[in-house]
Amino acid sequence: QVTELVLDNCRSSNGEIEGLNDSFKELQFLSMANVELTSLAKLPMLSKLRKLELSDNVISGGLEVLAERCPNLTYLNLSGNKIKDLGTVEALQNLKNLKSLDLFNCEITNLEDYRDSIFELLQQITYLDGFDQEDNEAPDSEDDDDEGDEDDDDDENEAGPPGEYEEEDDEDDGASDLGEGEEEEEVGLSYLMKEEIQDEEDDDDYIEGGDEEEEAEGVRGEKRKREPEDEGEEEED
């Protein structure tokens, strides 16, 4: 039931990866980058495989196996391998569904008119090394998914957000509540005004009381000053 399998940086033995066999019947994406693969002779039958990543290996030929074992390939990455001439790539003509081929960092890219020659040889492909014949970059599958999500968002916005009408209703309710509560607000204000007036009167009483105390203390102080003076006068007498 596995549809995607990534074996990057594993080590192949005698041109195969241990455990990779015909039992992976549902496999659609297989990546075997940098596994020191020298040949595709032992590649299992993967009839549903769409994308095959074989970058940074040491494959130099034997590509005709792909049409037999993976007949439905649409994407093939052979970058960083030992592919040197057009005769090696010619074996990919039997991959009728192949749309994208990557030979970046292979010696074949140094050939004169390399791109034109490959597009002429493999007329079924649309993209070579990530670009078409007009030098337009191949779309990223993730970008396509994002665009689809944006379209969905636009549709939702056109229909109008569900909370918009609720907010309007809330505003109307708030206005009606305000009308009903005007009288309550007036009563509340008058009540508060009365409280403030009472508080001010209380404060005045407190201040007045404080003045009386200060005056009483002043009188006591004068008495204390006078007593020693009176004592002195008595002594003189």
Tab-separated table of N, CA, C and O in Angstrom, residues 75-145:
chain	number	residue	atom	x	y	z
A	75	TYR	N	8.184	11.776	-14.657
A	75	TYR	CA	9.298	12.611	-14.196
A	75	TYR	C	10.491	11.714	-13.886
A	75	TYR	O	10.366	10.719	-13.160
A	76	LEU	N	11.653	12.086	-14.435
A	76	LEU	CA	12.870	11.299	-14.219
A	76	LEU	C	14.040	12.244	-13.961
A	76	LEU	O	14.331	13.133	-14.763
A	77	ASN	N	14.699	12.054	-12.820
A	77	ASN	CA	15.848	12.877	-12.451
A	77	ASN	C	17.111	12.019	-12.478
A	77	ASN	O	17.290	11.141	-11.634
A	78	LEU	N	17.988	12.312	-13.444
A	78	LEU	CA	19.259	11.599	-13.571
A	78	LEU	C	20.446	12.544	-13.389
A	78	LEU	O	21.563	12.253	-13.830
A	79	SER	N	20.212	13.669	-12.737
A	79	SER	CA	21.289	14.658	-12.564
A	79	SER	C	22.424	14.089	-11.718
A	79	SER	O	22.205	13.300	-10.801
A	80	GLY	N	23.664	14.505	-12.079
A	80	GLY	CA	24.826	14.078	-11.306
A	80	GLY	C	25.244	12.648	-11.560
A	80	GLY	O	25.953	12.059	-10.738
A	81	ASN	N	24.830	12.063	-12.691
A	81	ASN	CA	25.260	10.711	-13.046
A	81	ASN	C	26.346	10.759	-14.132
A	81	ASN	O	26.862	11.822	-14.462
A	82	LYS	N	26.691	9.612	-14.717
A	82	LYS	CA	27.800	9.504	-15.669
A	82	LYS	C	27.307	9.388	-17.119
A	82	LYS	O	27.906	8.704	-17.938
A	83	ILE	N	26.222	10.070	-17.409
A	83	ILE	CA	25.653	10.005	-18.756
A	83	ILE	C	26.388	11.006	-19.645
A	83	ILE	O	26.413	12.213	-19.368
A	84	LYS	N	26.948	10.484	-20.766
A	84	LYS	CA	27.844	11.305	-21.574
A	84	LYS	C	27.333	11.622	-22.976
A	84	LYS	O	27.734	12.633	-23.550
A	85	ASP	N	26.502	10.759	-23.559
A	85	ASP	CA	26.147	10.963	-24.968
A	85	ASP	C	24.655	10.787	-25.224
A	85	ASP	O	23.916	10.241	-24.392
A	86	LEU	N	24.243	11.239	-26.409
A	86	LEU	CA	22.835	11.181	-26.792
A	86	LEU	C	22.356	9.749	-26.980
A	86	LEU	O	21.185	9.437	-26.778
A	87	GLY	N	23.243	8.852	-27.358
A	87	GLY	CA	22.865	7.453	-27.562
A	87	GLY	C	22.321	6.821	-26.287
A	87	GLY	O	21.403	6.000	-26.322
A	88	THR	N	22.863	7.220	-25.151
A	88	THR	CA	22.393	6.699	-23.860
A	88	THR	C	20.977	7.175	-23.569
A	88	THR	O	20.131	6.409	-23.093
A	89	VAL	N	20.711	8.456	-23.861
A	89	VAL	CA	19.404	9.046	-23.580
A	89	VAL	C	18.345	8.548	-24.570
A	89	VAL	O	17.154	8.520	-24.256
A	90	GLU	N	18.773	8.122	-25.735
A	90	GLU	CA	17.833	7.676	-26.763
A	90	GLU	C	16.929	6.543	-26.266
A	90	GLU	O	15.794	6.384	-26.720
A	91	ALA	N	17.412	5.765	-25.302
A	91	ALA	CA	16.641	4.652	-24.755
A	91	ALA	C	15.378	5.114	-24.045
A	91	ALA	O	14.475	4.303	-23.788
A	92	LEU	N	15.292	6.423	-23.739
A	92	LEU	CA	14.116	6.951	-23.032
A	92	LEU	C	12.959	7.271	-23.988
A	92	LEU	O	11.897	7.693	-23.543
A	93	GLN	N	13.150	7.067	-25.281
A	93	GLN	CA	12.088	7.352	-26.244
A	93	GLN	C	10.848	6.486	-26.001
A	93	GLN	O	9.732	6.886	-26.330
A	94	ASN	N	11.058	5.313	-25.422
A	94	ASN	CA	9.931	4.398	-25.170
A	94	ASN	C	9.113	4.766	-23.930
A	94	ASN	O	8.087	4.131	-23.665
A	95	LEU	N	9.563	5.773	-23.189
A	95	LEU	CA	8.772	6.267	-22.056
A	95	LEU	C	7.799	7.316	-22.602
A	95	LEU	O	8.057	8.523	-22.580
A	96	LYS	N	6.676	6.849	-23.101
A	96	LYS	CA	5.737	7.715	-23.822
A	96	LYS	C	5.100	8.793	-22.952
A	96	LYS	O	4.678	9.827	-23.460
A	97	ASN	N	5.011	8.559	-21.626
A	97	ASN	CA	4.367	9.523	-20.721
A	97	ASN	C	5.348	10.489	-20.070
A	97	ASN	O	4.954	11.333	-19.266
A	98	LEU	N	6.629	10.375	-20.410
A	98	LEU	CA	7.653	11.212	-19.776
A	98	LEU	C	7.476	12.671	-20.177
A	98	LEU	O	7.419	13.013	-21.362
A	99	LYS	N	7.358	13.544	-19.168
A	99	LYS	CA	7.158	14.973	-19.411
A	99	LYS	C	8.353	15.813	-18.956
A	99	LYS	O	8.605	16.884	-19.491
A	100	SER	N	9.062	15.339	-17.942
A	100	SER	CA	10.167	16.121	-17.379
A	100	SER	C	11.394	15.235	-17.174
A	100	SER	O	11.308	14.164	-16.565
A	101	LEU	N	12.537	15.691	-17.700
A	101	LEU	CA	13.805	14.959	-17.582
A	101	LEU	C	14.875	15.903	-17.056
A	101	LEU	O	15.000	17.039	-17.526
A	102	ASP	N	15.641	15.436	-16.080
A	102	ASP	CA	16.708	16.253	-15.497
A	102	ASP	C	18.046	15.551	-15.680
A	102	ASP	O	18.256	14.451	-15.170
A	103	LEU	N	18.952	16.210	-16.435
A	103	LEU	CA	20.300	15.678	-16.661
A	103	LEU	C	21.367	16.663	-16.167
A	103	LEU	O	22.520	16.614	-16.603
A	104	PHE	N	20.982	17.528	-15.268
A	104	PHE	CA	21.884	18.556	-14.757
A	104	PHE	C	23.122	17.904	-14.135
A	104	PHE	O	23.045	16.879	-13.455
A	105	ASN	N	24.300	18.512	-14.380
A	105	ASN	CA	25.577	18.017	-13.856
A	105	ASN	C	26.005	16.680	-14.446
A	105	ASN	O	26.871	16.003	-13.879
A	106	CYS	N	25.410	16.288	-15.545
A	106	CYS	CA	25.911	15.137	-16.299
A	106	CYS	C	26.816	15.669	-17.423
A	106	CYS	O	26.640	16.795	-17.900
A	107	GLU	N	27.750	14.840	-17.882
A	107	GLU	CA	28.694	15.291	-18.915
A	107	GLU	C	28.001	15.623	-20.233
A	107	GLU	O	28.485	16.446	-21.019
A	108	ILE	N	26.851	15.029	-20.468
A	108	ILE	CA	26.124	15.262	-21.712
A	108	ILE	C	25.722	16.732	-21.878
A	108	ILE	O	25.552	17.220	-23.002
A	109	THR	N	25.597	17.453	-20.774
A	109	THR	CA	25.175	18.860	-20.842
A	109	THR	C	26.255	19.748	-21.473
A	109	THR	O	25.980	20.898	-21.824
A	110	ASN	N	27.473	19.217	-21.622
A	110	ASN	CA	28.559	19.996	-22.224
A	110	ASN	C	28.551	19.918	-23.750
A	110	ASN	O	29.332	20.604	-24.414
A	111	LEU	N	27.700	19.072	-24.312
A	111	LEU	CA	27.620	18.937	-25.765
A	111	LEU	C	27.060	20.210	-26.395
A	111	LEU	O	26.212	20.895	-25.814
A	112	GLU	N	27.529	20.500	-27.598
A	112	GLU	CA	27.016	21.661	-28.318
A	112	GLU	C	25.558	21.417	-28.711
A	112	GLU	O	25.194	20.309	-29.117
A	113	ASP	N	24.726	22.421	-28.570
A	113	ASP	CA	23.288	22.311	-28.872
A	113	ASP	C	22.633	21.184	-28.051
A	113	ASP	O	21.752	20.477	-28.543
A	114	TYR	N	23.103	21.042	-26.819
A	114	TYR	CA	22.595	19.971	-25.942
A	114	TYR	C	21.076	20.017	-25.790
A	114	TYR	O	20.380	19.017	-26.020
A	115	ARG	N	20.528	21.182	-25.451
A	115	ARG	CA	19.087	21.271	-25.189
A	115	ARG	C	18.270	20.993	-26.445
A	115	ARG	O	17.302	20.221	-26.413
A	116	ASP	N	18.643	21.617	-27.555
A	116	ASP	CA	17.902	21.401	-28.803
A	116	ASP	C	17.948	19.930	-29.213
A	116	ASP	O	16.949	19.377	-29.699
A	117	SER	N	19.085	19.315	-29.012
A	117	SER	CA	19.239	17.906	-29.403
A	117	SER	C	18.346	16.988	-28.566
A	117	SER	O	17.723	16.051	-29.096
A	118	ILE	N	18.273	17.255	-27.262
A	118	ILE	CA	17.451	16.425	-26.381
A	118	ILE	C	15.976	16.599	-26.709
A	118	ILE	O	15.216	15.616	-26.799
A	119	PHE	N	15.535	17.841	-26.907
A	119	PHE	CA	14.118	18.084	-27.235
A	119	PHE	C	13.747	17.450	-28.582
A	119	PHE	O	12.615	16.994	-28.774
A	120	GLU	N	14.692	17.408	-29.498
A	120	GLU	CA	14.430	16.771	-30.799
A	120	GLU	C	14.398	15.251	-30.668
A	120	GLU	O	13.585	14.572	-31.296
A	121	LEU	N	15.283	14.736	-29.816
A	121	LEU	CA	15.372	13.282	-29.623
A	121	LEU	C	14.186	12.745	-28.833
A	121	LEU	O	13.624	11.684	-29.156
A	122	LEU	N	13.788	13.459	-27.778
A	122	LEU	CA	12.685	13.038	-26.900
A	122	LEU	C	11.529	14.029	-27.056
A	122	LEU	O	11.359	14.931	-26.239
A	123	GLN	N	10.767	13.873	-28.094
A	123	GLN	CA	9.724	14.848	-28.408
A	123	GLN	C	8.544	14.802	-27.444
A	123	GLN	O	7.717	15.708	-27.442
A	124	GLN	N	8.476	13.752	-26.617
A	124	GLN	CA	7.366	13.668	-25.662
A	124	GLN	C	7.585	14.532	-24.422
A	124	GLN	O	6.643	14.842	-23.694
A	125	ILE	N	8.837	14.934	-24.155
A	125	ILE	CA	9.092	15.694	-22.926
A	125	ILE	C	8.761	17.174	-23.135
A	125	ILE	O	8.862	17.709	-24.240
A	126	THR	N	8.355	17.811	-22.026
A	126	THR	CA	8.040	19.251	-22.032
A	126	THR	C	9.139	20.053	-21.356
A	126	THR	O	9.466	21.158	-21.785
A	127	TYR	N	9.737	19.471	-20.314
A	127	TYR	CA	10.756	20.189	-19.533
A	127	TYR	C	12.063	19.408	-19.492
A	127	TYR	O	12.079	18.197	-19.254
A	128	LEU	N	13.165	20.138	-19.696
A	128	LEU	CA	14.505	19.578	-19.584
A	128	LEU	C	15.291	20.418	-18.588
A	128	LEU	O	15.420	21.641	-18.765
A	129	ASP	N	15.770	19.777	-17.543
A	129	ASP	CA	16.494	20.475	-16.473
A	129	ASP	C	15.675	21.620	-15.879
A	129	ASP	O	16.203	22.691	-15.533
A	130	GLY	N	14.361	21.430	-15.800
A	130	GLY	CA	13.491	22.400	-15.137
A	130	GLY	C	12.949	23.502	-16.019
A	130	GLY	O	12.226	24.372	-15.527
A	131	PHE	N	13.263	23.488	-17.345
A	131	PHE	CA	12.790	24.543	-18.248
A	131	PHE	C	12.317	23.944	-19.563
A	131	PHE	O	12.863	22.938	-20.033
A	132	ASP	N	11.308	24.578	-20.159
A	132	ASP	CA	10.841	24.110	-21.463
A	132	ASP	C	11.677	24.727	-22.579
A	132	ASP	O	12.660	25.430	-22.331
A	133	GLN	N	11.294	24.496	-23.836
A	133	GLN	CA	12.076	24.981	-24.969
A	133	GLN	C	12.117	26.504	-25.056
A	133	GLN	O	13.032	27.081	-25.648
A	134	GLU	N	11.120	27.162	-24.467
A	134	GLU	CA	11.074	28.627	-24.469
A	134	GLU	C	11.709	29.208	-23.213
A	134	GLU	O	11.535	30.392	-22.917
A	135	ASP	N	12.416	28.370	-22.445
A	135	ASP	CA	13.079	28.789	-21.201
A	135	ASP	C	12.093	29.217	-20.114
A	135	ASP	O	12.425	30.036	-19.244
A	136	ASN	N	10.897	28.677	-20.157
A	136	ASN	CA	9.932	28.899	-19.081
A	136	ASN	C	10.128	27.835	-18.009
A	136	ASN	O	10.223	26.639	-18.328
A	137	GLU	N	10.177	28.268	-16.767
A	137	GLU	CA	10.453	27.336	-15.667
A	137	GLU	C	9.266	26.418	-15.423
A	137	GLU	O	8.104	26.828	-15.515
A	138	ALA	N	9.568	25.178	-15.098
A	138	ALA	CA	8.518	24.197	-14.799
A	138	ALA	C	7.809	24.578	-13.508
A	138	ALA	O	8.458	24.983	-12.542
A	139	PRO	N	6.480	24.483	-13.462
A	139	PRO	CA	5.755	24.818	-12.223
A	139	PRO	C	6.048	23.808	-11.129
A	139	PRO	O	6.203	22.620	-11.392
A	140	ASP	N	6.120	24.320	-9.920
A	140	ASP	CA	6.321	23.454	-8.761
A	140	ASP	C	4.980	22.874	-8.350
A	140	ASP	O	3.981	23.584	-8.268
A	141	SER	N	4.941	21.587	-8.072
A	141	SER	CA	3.674	20.943	-7.702
A	141	SER	C	3.100	21.550	-6.433
A	141	SER	O	1.892	21.682	-6.275
A	142	GLU	N	3.974	21.991	-5.474
A	142	GLU	CA	3.503	22.605	-4.234
A	142	GLU	C	2.861	23.950	-4.524
A	142	GLU	O	1.858	24.320	-3.930
A	143	ASP	N	3.454	24.710	-5.495
A	143	ASP	CA	2.872	26.001	-5.856
A	143	ASP	C	1.487	25.817	-6.445
A	143	ASP	O	0.570	26.594	-6.205
A	144	ASP	N	1.321	24.748	-7.236
A	144	ASP	CA	0.006	24.474	-7.811
A	144	ASP	C	-1.027	24.246	-6.728
A	144	ASP	O	-2.157	24.720	-6.798
A	145	ASP	N	-0.619	23.510	-5.685
A	145	ASP	CA	-1.544	23.238	-4.580
A	145	ASP	C	-1.924	24.531	-3.873
A	145	ASP	O	-3.085	24.753	-3.517
